[in-house]
Amino acid sequence: MAGPLEGIRVVELGFWVAGPAAAGIMADWGADVVKLEPPDGDPMRGLFLTAAGVDVPINPPFELDNRGKRSLVLNLQHAEGRAAAHRLLADADVLVTNLRLPALAKLGLDFPTVHALNQRLVYCALTGYGADGPDRDRPAYDVGAFWARAGVAMSLTPKGSPPPQQRGGMGDHTTAIAAVSAVCAALVARQRTGVGQFVCTSLLRTGVYVLGWDVNTRLRLGRVESPYDRHHIPNPLVNCYQAADGRWFWLLGLQADRHWPDLVRAIERPELRDDPRFAEIRVRREHAEACVATLDAIFAGQPLAHWMAAFDRAGMWWAPVQTIGEMLDDPQARAGGVFTSVEVAEGRADMVASPAEFAGTPAAPPAMAPEHGQHTETVLLELGYDWEQIAALREAGALG
């Protein structure tokens, strides 16, 4: 089988990350994704040179979000280019776009126009700030709308410290997952009604959802925990600690009073179990700094391998704090489907897998990302154009 979305035709009109990532997940899951690009291409193709000033022969972020697609180049500023896009959309199941809504309207690719062409089409808009409101048309990247404006960065910033930097694509990829969920739900609804619909998500909305516990607490109780450092954490049993060899690990004692005896047994300090400062979560919270300092001193006495074995013997939950390099060597990541093998120009290469798998409808291994315009003629022939018409489109500038 080719995946759970086999037979679904997706048209992607997207730049950079969020829109292409959403369509990329659907391509991994078996959809036929046509990436509709302008004559100068998705700017993400030149990421390293334009964003970092480095020219490298491959573009791993672009490959991740665009593998398995077909690239069609159309000049949407040209009437015949727009007509070809309309013909493409008239027989599609899904449109995924992260262009700003006014730009789509100018191109005749807004929802009312497209819905009139194809009432079964699910129209998915990934936006910075949503489809309505005073800033609906404000330009956005995920570091602005998701990381900064949604409150994610400041929620991770202890008082007096500068906000941390976001790694590339974190908000985009999270929003892409939300968009794919919305598209799949709308396809289910179409099964009942026969009609597609407009679905929308935003970097801002997804960022607030990521912070849902904090935000809902503020909405319901009028307060929220201030960001704290590891020395003043409310529950020292959900905290990071450093072993004697410099390796960090995280304790996962969310049920603090359940796990305190396990931890005491693992570190072989029975006297701490009934220490009045640490005996139960309420007083442990009041003496968090002392508790963390006590555990710091203990953990500094042995390397991580010692503590790994001790935690497992005692039933104490924990996880290593790994670098990307360490994660790549983690046998569980390999066994757990985190990676996939992709055919690339030089043979096959490991890449990051999309975030779910399907036992009953497994997808075929994804293909490499397309070259700019690689499938233009193929797709146009599928739409009913003949070679003479394609040549005329190219001559007129409709293909760029």
Short mmCIF file of C-alpha atoms in Angstrom, two decimals:
data_model
loop_
_atom_site.label_atom_id
_atom_site.label_comp_id
_atom_site.label_asym_id
_atom_site.label_seq_id
_atom_site.Cartn_x
_atom_site.Cartn_y
_atom_site.Cartn_z
CA MET A 1 0.00 0.00 0.00
CA ALA A 2 1.04 3.63 -0.50
CA GLY A 3 -0.30 4.95 2.80
CA PRO A 4 -3.62 6.04 4.32
CA LEU A 5 -3.95 9.07 2.03
CA GLU A 6 -3.47 7.13 -1.19
CA GLY A 7 -5.77 8.56 -3.86
CA ILE A 8 -5.91 12.04 -2.30
CA ARG A 9 -4.63 14.84 -4.56
CA VAL A 10 -3.10 17.74 -2.64
CA VAL A 11 -2.07 21.04 -4.20
CA GLU A 12 0.46 22.97 -2.16
CA LEU A 13 0.89 26.69 -2.69
CA GLY A 14 3.33 27.40 0.07
CA PHE A 15 6.65 28.99 0.87
CA TRP A 16 9.26 28.41 3.56
CA VAL A 17 8.14 25.84 6.14
CA ALA A 18 4.64 25.61 7.67
CA GLY A 19 2.62 25.03 4.49
CA PRO A 20 5.20 22.80 2.78
CA ALA A 21 5.68 20.81 6.00
CA ALA A 22 1.95 20.10 6.23
CA ALA A 23 1.83 18.96 2.61
CA GLY A 24 5.04 17.04 3.18
CA ILE A 25 3.47 14.97 5.95
CA MET A 26 0.56 14.16 3.63
CA ALA A 27 3.01 13.15 0.90
CA ASP A 28 4.70 10.80 3.36
CA TRP A 29 1.27 9.33 4.10
CA GLY A 30 0.61 8.54 0.45
CA ALA A 31 -1.08 11.64 -0.98
CA ASP A 32 -0.19 12.84 -4.47
CA VAL A 33 1.17 16.30 -3.65
CA VAL A 34 1.75 18.83 -6.42
CA LYS A 35 3.96 21.68 -5.20
CA LEU A 36 2.87 24.76 -7.14
CA GLU A 37 5.89 27.09 -7.35
CA PRO A 38 6.52 30.49 -8.94
CA PRO A 39 9.16 30.93 -11.62
CA ASP A 40 11.82 31.82 -9.04
CA GLY A 41 10.85 28.90 -6.80
CA ASP A 42 10.08 28.43 -3.13
CA PRO A 43 12.60 30.70 -1.33
CA MET A 44 13.27 27.84 1.08
CA ARG A 45 15.29 26.25 -1.70
CA GLY A 46 17.96 28.88 -1.04
CA LEU A 47 17.74 28.75 2.76
CA PHE A 48 21.39 28.35 3.65
CA LEU A 49 22.61 31.07 1.31
CA THR A 50 19.85 33.60 2.06
CA ALA A 51 19.54 33.05 5.82
CA ALA A 52 23.04 32.06 6.88
CA GLY A 53 25.25 33.20 4.03
CA VAL A 54 26.52 29.67 3.47
CA ASP A 55 26.41 27.88 0.12
CA VAL A 56 26.15 24.09 0.52
CA PRO A 57 25.34 21.42 -2.09
CA ILE A 58 22.24 20.05 -0.35
CA ASN A 59 19.43 21.54 1.72
CA PRO A 60 18.34 19.07 4.44
CA PRO A 61 15.49 21.22 5.85
CA PHE A 62 13.99 21.62 2.38
CA GLU A 63 14.41 17.91 1.69
CA LEU A 64 12.54 17.01 4.89
CA ASP A 65 9.49 19.14 4.15
CA ASN A 66 9.29 18.57 0.39
CA ARG A 67 10.19 14.96 -0.30
CA GLY A 68 7.78 12.87 -2.30
CA LYS A 69 6.15 15.86 -4.04
CA ARG A 70 5.97 16.87 -7.69
CA SER A 71 6.99 20.42 -8.63
CA LEU A 72 4.85 22.39 -11.07
CA VAL A 73 5.99 25.89 -12.04
CA LEU A 74 3.30 28.40 -13.01
CA ASN A 75 3.48 32.16 -13.33
CA LEU A 76 0.36 33.14 -11.39
CA GLN A 77 0.79 36.78 -12.45
CA HIS A 78 -0.12 35.60 -15.96
CA ALA A 79 -3.77 34.91 -16.85
CA GLU A 80 -2.93 31.59 -18.48
CA GLY A 81 -0.89 30.57 -15.45
CA ARG A 82 -3.86 31.28 -13.18
CA ALA A 83 -6.13 29.36 -15.56
CA ALA A 84 -3.83 26.34 -15.30
CA ALA A 85 -3.89 26.61 -11.51
CA HIS A 86 -7.69 26.70 -11.57
CA ARG A 87 -7.73 23.60 -13.75
CA LEU A 88 -5.42 21.86 -11.29
CA LEU A 89 -7.60 22.80 -8.33
CA ALA A 90 -10.82 21.80 -10.06
CA ASP A 91 -9.87 18.14 -9.66
CA ALA A 92 -7.98 18.29 -6.36
CA ASP A 93 -9.04 17.14 -2.91
CA VAL A 94 -7.00 19.56 -0.80
CA LEU A 95 -5.30 22.93 -1.18
CA VAL A 96 -2.64 23.71 1.43
CA THR A 97 -1.34 27.28 1.47
CA ASN A 98 0.52 29.59 3.80
CA LEU A 99 0.42 32.63 1.54
CA ARG A 100 -1.28 35.64 3.08
CA LEU A 101 -4.99 35.76 2.35
CA PRO A 102 -5.00 39.12 0.47
CA ALA A 103 -2.29 37.82 -1.88
CA LEU A 104 -4.40 34.72 -2.57
CA ALA A 105 -7.43 36.90 -3.33
CA LYS A 106 -5.41 38.97 -5.84
CA LEU A 107 -4.44 35.77 -7.61
CA GLY A 108 -8.00 34.50 -7.74
CA LEU A 109 -7.09 31.70 -5.35
CA ASP A 110 -9.14 32.77 -2.35
CA PHE A 111 -11.58 30.30 -0.81
CA PRO A 112 -14.81 31.63 -2.41
CA THR A 113 -13.27 31.51 -5.90
CA VAL A 114 -11.75 28.07 -5.46
CA HIS A 115 -14.86 26.69 -3.75
CA ALA A 116 -16.93 27.77 -6.76
CA LEU A 117 -14.56 25.75 -8.97
CA ASN A 118 -14.58 22.65 -6.77
CA GLN A 119 -17.04 22.31 -3.93
CA ARG A 120 -15.41 19.09 -2.72
CA LEU A 121 -12.04 20.71 -2.13
CA VAL A 122 -10.74 21.16 1.43
CA TYR A 123 -9.02 24.55 1.55
CA CYS A 124 -6.39 24.70 4.33
CA ALA A 125 -4.84 28.05 5.24
CA LEU A 126 -1.84 28.20 7.56
CA THR A 127 -1.48 31.78 8.76
CA GLY A 128 0.65 33.78 11.14
CA TYR A 129 -2.14 35.22 13.26
CA GLY A 130 -5.43 33.77 12.00
CA ALA A 131 -8.00 34.52 9.31
CA ASP A 132 -9.60 37.40 11.23
CA GLY A 133 -8.52 40.29 13.42
CA PRO A 134 -6.45 43.46 13.02
CA ASP A 135 -3.20 41.58 12.38
CA ARG A 136 -4.55 38.86 10.10
CA ASP A 137 -2.42 40.16 7.23
CA ARG A 138 0.76 40.88 9.21
CA PRO A 139 3.78 38.98 7.86
CA ALA A 140 5.01 36.30 10.22
CA TYR A 141 7.56 33.59 10.77
CA ASP A 142 7.26 31.07 13.56
CA VAL A 143 9.92 32.78 15.67
CA GLY A 144 7.64 35.83 15.72
CA ALA A 145 4.07 34.53 15.94
CA PHE A 146 4.64 31.18 17.72
CA TRP A 147 7.78 31.70 19.77
CA ALA A 148 7.63 35.39 20.65
CA ARG A 149 4.05 36.63 20.47
CA ALA A 150 2.27 33.50 21.72
CA GLY A 151 4.29 33.64 24.94
CA VAL A 152 6.34 30.49 24.45
CA ALA A 153 9.73 32.19 24.75
CA MET A 154 8.91 34.15 27.91
CA SER A 155 7.35 31.09 29.51
CA LEU A 156 10.79 29.46 29.26
CA THR A 157 12.70 32.50 30.52
CA PRO A 158 13.60 32.78 34.22
CA LYS A 159 13.34 36.28 35.65
CA GLY A 160 16.24 38.49 34.66
CA SER A 161 17.40 36.26 31.81
CA PRO A 162 17.14 36.98 28.08
CA PRO A 163 14.63 34.91 26.08
CA PRO A 164 16.11 31.72 24.63
CA GLN A 165 16.56 31.27 20.91
CA GLN A 166 14.17 29.01 19.00
CA ARG A 167 15.56 26.25 16.83
CA GLY A 168 14.50 26.44 13.19
CA GLY A 169 11.00 25.31 12.29
CA MET A 170 9.77 24.38 15.77
CA GLY A 171 6.58 26.41 15.53
CA ASP A 172 6.18 25.71 11.82
CA HIS A 173 6.30 21.95 12.29
CA THR A 174 3.92 22.04 15.25
CA THR A 175 1.48 24.14 13.22
CA ALA A 176 1.88 21.78 10.26
CA ILE A 177 0.74 18.86 12.41
CA ALA A 178 -2.32 20.89 13.45
CA ALA A 179 -3.05 21.68 9.81
CA VAL A 180 -2.82 18.02 8.75
CA SER A 181 -5.19 17.09 11.58
CA ALA A 182 -7.67 19.71 10.39
CA VAL A 183 -7.44 18.54 6.78
CA CYS A 184 -8.02 14.91 7.71
CA ALA A 185 -11.02 15.89 9.86
CA ALA A 186 -12.44 17.94 6.99
CA LEU A 187 -11.99 14.98 4.63
CA VAL A 188 -13.97 12.84 7.07
CA ALA A 189 -16.70 15.50 7.13
CA ARG A 190 -16.68 15.52 3.34
CA GLN A 191 -17.44 11.81 3.40
CA ARG A 192 -20.74 12.68 5.11
CA THR A 193 -21.65 15.90 3.32
CA GLY A 194 -19.93 15.67 -0.05
CA VAL A 195 -18.68 19.23 0.41
CA GLY A 196 -15.25 20.55 1.32
CA GLN A 197 -14.67 23.51 3.59
CA PHE A 198 -12.24 26.23 4.64
CA VAL A 199 -10.00 25.21 7.56
CA CYS A 200 -7.44 27.46 9.16
CA THR A 201 -4.77 27.30 11.79
CA SER A 202 -2.12 29.81 12.78
CA LEU A 203 1.31 29.97 14.32
CA LEU A 204 -0.13 32.13 17.11
CA ARG A 205 -3.00 29.78 17.89
CA THR A 206 -0.75 26.73 17.88
CA GLY A 207 1.74 28.46 20.15
CA VAL A 208 -0.98 29.28 22.66
CA TYR A 209 -2.21 25.67 22.49
CA VAL A 210 1.32 24.45 23.22
CA LEU A 211 1.14 26.63 26.36
CA GLY A 212 -2.40 25.42 27.02
CA TRP A 213 -1.85 24.36 30.62
CA ASP A 214 -0.43 27.74 31.63
CA VAL A 215 -2.92 29.78 29.61
CA ASN A 216 -5.98 27.84 30.75
CA THR A 217 -4.80 28.14 34.35
CA ARG A 218 -4.57 31.89 33.90
CA LEU A 219 -8.02 32.00 32.29
CA ARG A 220 -9.64 29.90 35.01
CA LEU A 221 -7.75 30.97 38.14
CA GLY A 222 -6.38 34.37 37.16
CA ARG A 223 -2.80 33.36 37.81
CA VAL A 224 -0.01 31.31 36.32
CA GLU A 225 3.31 30.02 37.58
CA SER A 226 6.15 32.42 36.84
CA PRO A 227 9.09 30.90 34.94
CA TYR A 228 11.56 29.38 37.35
CA ASP A 229 15.08 28.02 37.22
CA ARG A 230 16.03 24.48 38.20
CA HIS A 231 16.90 25.55 41.76
CA HIS A 232 13.39 26.82 42.51
CA ILE A 233 11.24 24.29 40.69
CA PRO A 234 7.94 23.49 42.47
CA ASN A 235 8.56 19.75 42.23
CA PRO A 236 12.27 18.83 42.45
CA LEU A 237 11.42 15.33 41.25
CA VAL A 238 10.66 16.69 37.79
CA ASN A 239 13.97 18.40 37.22
CA CYS A 240 17.32 18.03 35.47
CA TYR A 241 20.46 16.99 37.34
CA GLN A 242 24.09 16.45 36.40
CA ALA A 243 26.11 13.30 37.09
CA ALA A 244 29.82 13.17 37.93
CA ASP A 245 30.80 12.70 34.27
CA GLY A 246 29.02 15.90 33.24
CA ARG A 247 26.05 14.10 31.71
CA TRP A 248 22.62 15.59 32.41
CA PHE A 249 19.45 13.62 33.03
CA TRP A 250 15.86 14.40 33.91
CA LEU A 251 13.92 12.91 36.79
CA LEU A 252 10.29 12.20 35.88
CA GLY A 253 8.64 11.98 39.28
CA LEU A 254 5.46 13.82 38.34
CA GLN A 255 3.56 11.93 41.07
CA ALA A 256 5.97 13.33 43.60
CA ASP A 257 4.93 11.46 46.75
CA ARG A 258 4.63 8.18 44.87
CA HIS A 259 8.16 8.49 43.48
CA TRP A 260 9.98 10.00 46.49
CA PRO A 261 10.52 6.56 48.14
CA ASP A 262 11.79 5.19 44.80
CA LEU A 263 14.28 8.01 44.49
CA VAL A 264 15.46 7.67 48.07
CA ARG A 265 15.99 3.95 47.49
CA ALA A 266 17.89 4.58 44.23
CA ILE A 267 20.32 7.05 45.82
CA GLU A 268 20.65 4.87 48.95
CA ARG A 269 19.84 7.70 51.34
CA PRO A 270 17.02 6.25 53.51
CA GLU A 271 17.28 9.10 55.99
CA LEU A 272 15.91 11.50 53.41
CA ARG A 273 12.60 9.67 53.15
CA ASP A 274 11.35 11.11 56.44
CA ASP A 275 13.34 14.34 56.42
CA PRO A 276 10.70 16.90 57.52
CA ARG A 277 11.81 19.28 54.75
CA PHE A 278 11.17 16.73 52.04
CA ALA A 279 8.61 14.28 53.43
CA GLU A 280 5.78 15.24 51.07
CA ILE A 281 5.16 17.51 48.11
CA ARG A 282 3.84 20.56 49.98
CA VAL A 283 6.88 20.94 52.23
CA ARG A 284 9.21 19.78 49.48
CA ARG A 285 7.93 22.67 47.38
CA GLU A 286 8.66 25.10 50.21
CA HIS A 287 12.19 23.71 50.52
CA ALA A 288 12.80 23.18 46.81
CA GLU A 289 16.14 24.97 46.77
CA ALA A 290 17.47 22.82 49.61
CA CYS A 291 16.12 19.66 48.04
CA VAL A 292 17.73 20.41 44.68
CA ALA A 293 21.04 21.27 46.37
CA THR A 294 20.95 17.99 48.32
CA LEU A 295 20.28 15.95 45.19
CA ASP A 296 22.90 17.90 43.21
CA ALA A 297 25.56 16.91 45.74
CA ILE A 298 24.52 13.27 45.67
CA PHE A 299 24.33 12.97 41.89
CA ALA A 300 27.71 14.65 41.48
CA GLY A 301 29.27 11.63 43.20
CA GLN A 302 28.70 9.04 40.45
CA PRO A 303 28.64 8.94 36.62
CA LEU A 304 25.41 8.69 34.70
CA ALA A 305 25.83 4.96 34.02
CA HIS A 306 25.67 4.35 37.77
CA TRP A 307 22.50 6.37 38.19
CA MET A 308 20.86 4.79 35.14
CA ALA A 309 21.21 1.34 36.68
CA ALA A 310 20.19 2.55 40.14
CA PHE A 311 17.04 4.29 38.88
CA ASP A 312 15.95 1.25 36.90
CA ARG A 313 16.48 -1.08 39.85
CA ALA A 314 14.43 1.17 42.11
CA GLY A 315 11.66 1.87 39.59
CA MET A 316 12.48 5.58 39.45
CA TRP A 317 11.40 7.20 36.18
CA TRP A 318 14.05 9.20 34.32
CA ALA A 319 15.39 10.13 30.88
CA PRO A 320 18.83 11.15 29.60
CA VAL A 321 19.34 14.68 28.29
CA GLN A 322 20.83 13.90 24.89
CA THR A 323 22.49 15.89 22.18
CA ILE A 324 21.26 15.34 18.63
CA GLY A 325 24.36 13.22 18.03
CA GLU A 326 23.55 11.03 21.04
CA MET A 327 19.93 10.73 19.98
CA LEU A 328 21.05 9.53 16.54
CA ASP A 329 22.91 6.68 18.25
CA ASP A 330 19.98 5.85 20.53
CA PRO A 331 18.77 2.34 19.60
CA GLN A 332 15.24 3.20 20.71
CA ALA A 333 15.05 6.06 18.23
CA ARG A 334 16.01 3.63 15.48
CA ALA A 335 13.57 0.96 16.64
CA GLY A 336 10.79 3.46 17.29
CA GLY A 337 10.40 4.63 13.70
CA VAL A 338 11.98 8.04 14.20
CA PHE A 339 13.89 7.79 10.92
CA THR A 340 13.11 6.73 7.38
CA SER A 341 15.21 5.83 4.37
CA VAL A 342 14.85 8.13 1.38
CA GLU A 343 16.11 7.70 -2.16
CA VAL A 344 18.36 10.66 -2.98
CA ALA A 345 20.70 11.54 -5.81
CA GLU A 346 23.65 9.77 -4.23
CA GLY A 347 21.71 6.59 -3.34
CA ARG A 348 19.74 6.33 -0.10
CA ALA A 349 19.91 8.48 3.01
CA ASP A 350 18.38 8.43 6.45
CA MET A 351 16.01 11.31 7.17
CA VAL A 352 13.57 12.26 9.89
CA ALA A 353 10.26 10.40 9.54
CA SER A 354 6.88 12.11 9.69
CA PRO A 355 5.33 11.94 13.18
CA ALA A 356 3.05 8.88 12.86
CA GLU A 357 2.88 5.45 11.29
CA PHE A 358 0.01 3.26 10.13
CA ALA A 359 0.14 -0.51 10.58
CA GLY A 360 -2.82 -1.23 8.34
CA THR A 361 -1.94 1.18 5.53
CA PRO A 362 1.85 1.56 5.61
CA ALA A 363 3.26 4.15 3.27
CA ALA A 364 5.98 3.43 0.73
CA PRO A 365 9.43 4.92 1.46
CA PRO A 366 9.36 8.60 0.51
CA ALA A 367 11.10 9.86 -2.60
CA MET A 368 13.54 12.77 -2.65
CA ALA A 369 12.37 16.38 -2.92
CA PRO A 370 11.74 17.53 -6.51
CA GLU A 371 13.90 19.86 -8.49
CA HIS A 372 12.31 23.22 -9.28
CA GLY A 373 9.72 22.62 -12.02
CA GLN A 374 10.73 18.99 -12.45
CA HIS A 375 7.18 17.79 -13.13
CA THR A 376 5.67 20.79 -14.89
CA GLU A 377 5.07 19.08 -18.23
CA THR A 378 3.90 15.82 -16.62
CA VAL A 379 1.27 17.53 -14.50
CA LEU A 380 0.06 19.74 -17.34
CA LEU A 381 -0.34 16.68 -19.57
CA GLU A 382 -2.42 15.06 -16.82
CA LEU A 383 -4.61 18.18 -16.79
CA GLY A 384 -5.37 17.73 -20.49
CA TYR A 385 -2.86 20.12 -22.06
CA ASP A 386 -1.07 18.81 -25.12
CA TRP A 387 2.56 19.48 -26.03
CA GLU A 388 1.65 22.28 -28.40
CA GLN A 389 -0.38 24.04 -25.72
CA ILE A 390 2.41 23.60 -23.17
CA ALA A 391 4.88 25.15 -25.61
CA ALA A 392 2.48 28.04 -26.12
CA LEU A 393 2.18 28.56 -22.36
CA ARG A 394 5.94 28.61 -22.04
CA GLU A 395 6.31 31.02 -24.94
CA ALA A 396 3.71 33.36 -23.41
CA GLY A 397 5.49 33.37 -20.03
CA ALA A 398 2.73 31.52 -18.16
CA LEU A 399 5.24 28.92 -16.96
CA GLY A 400 7.91 31.42 -16.02
#
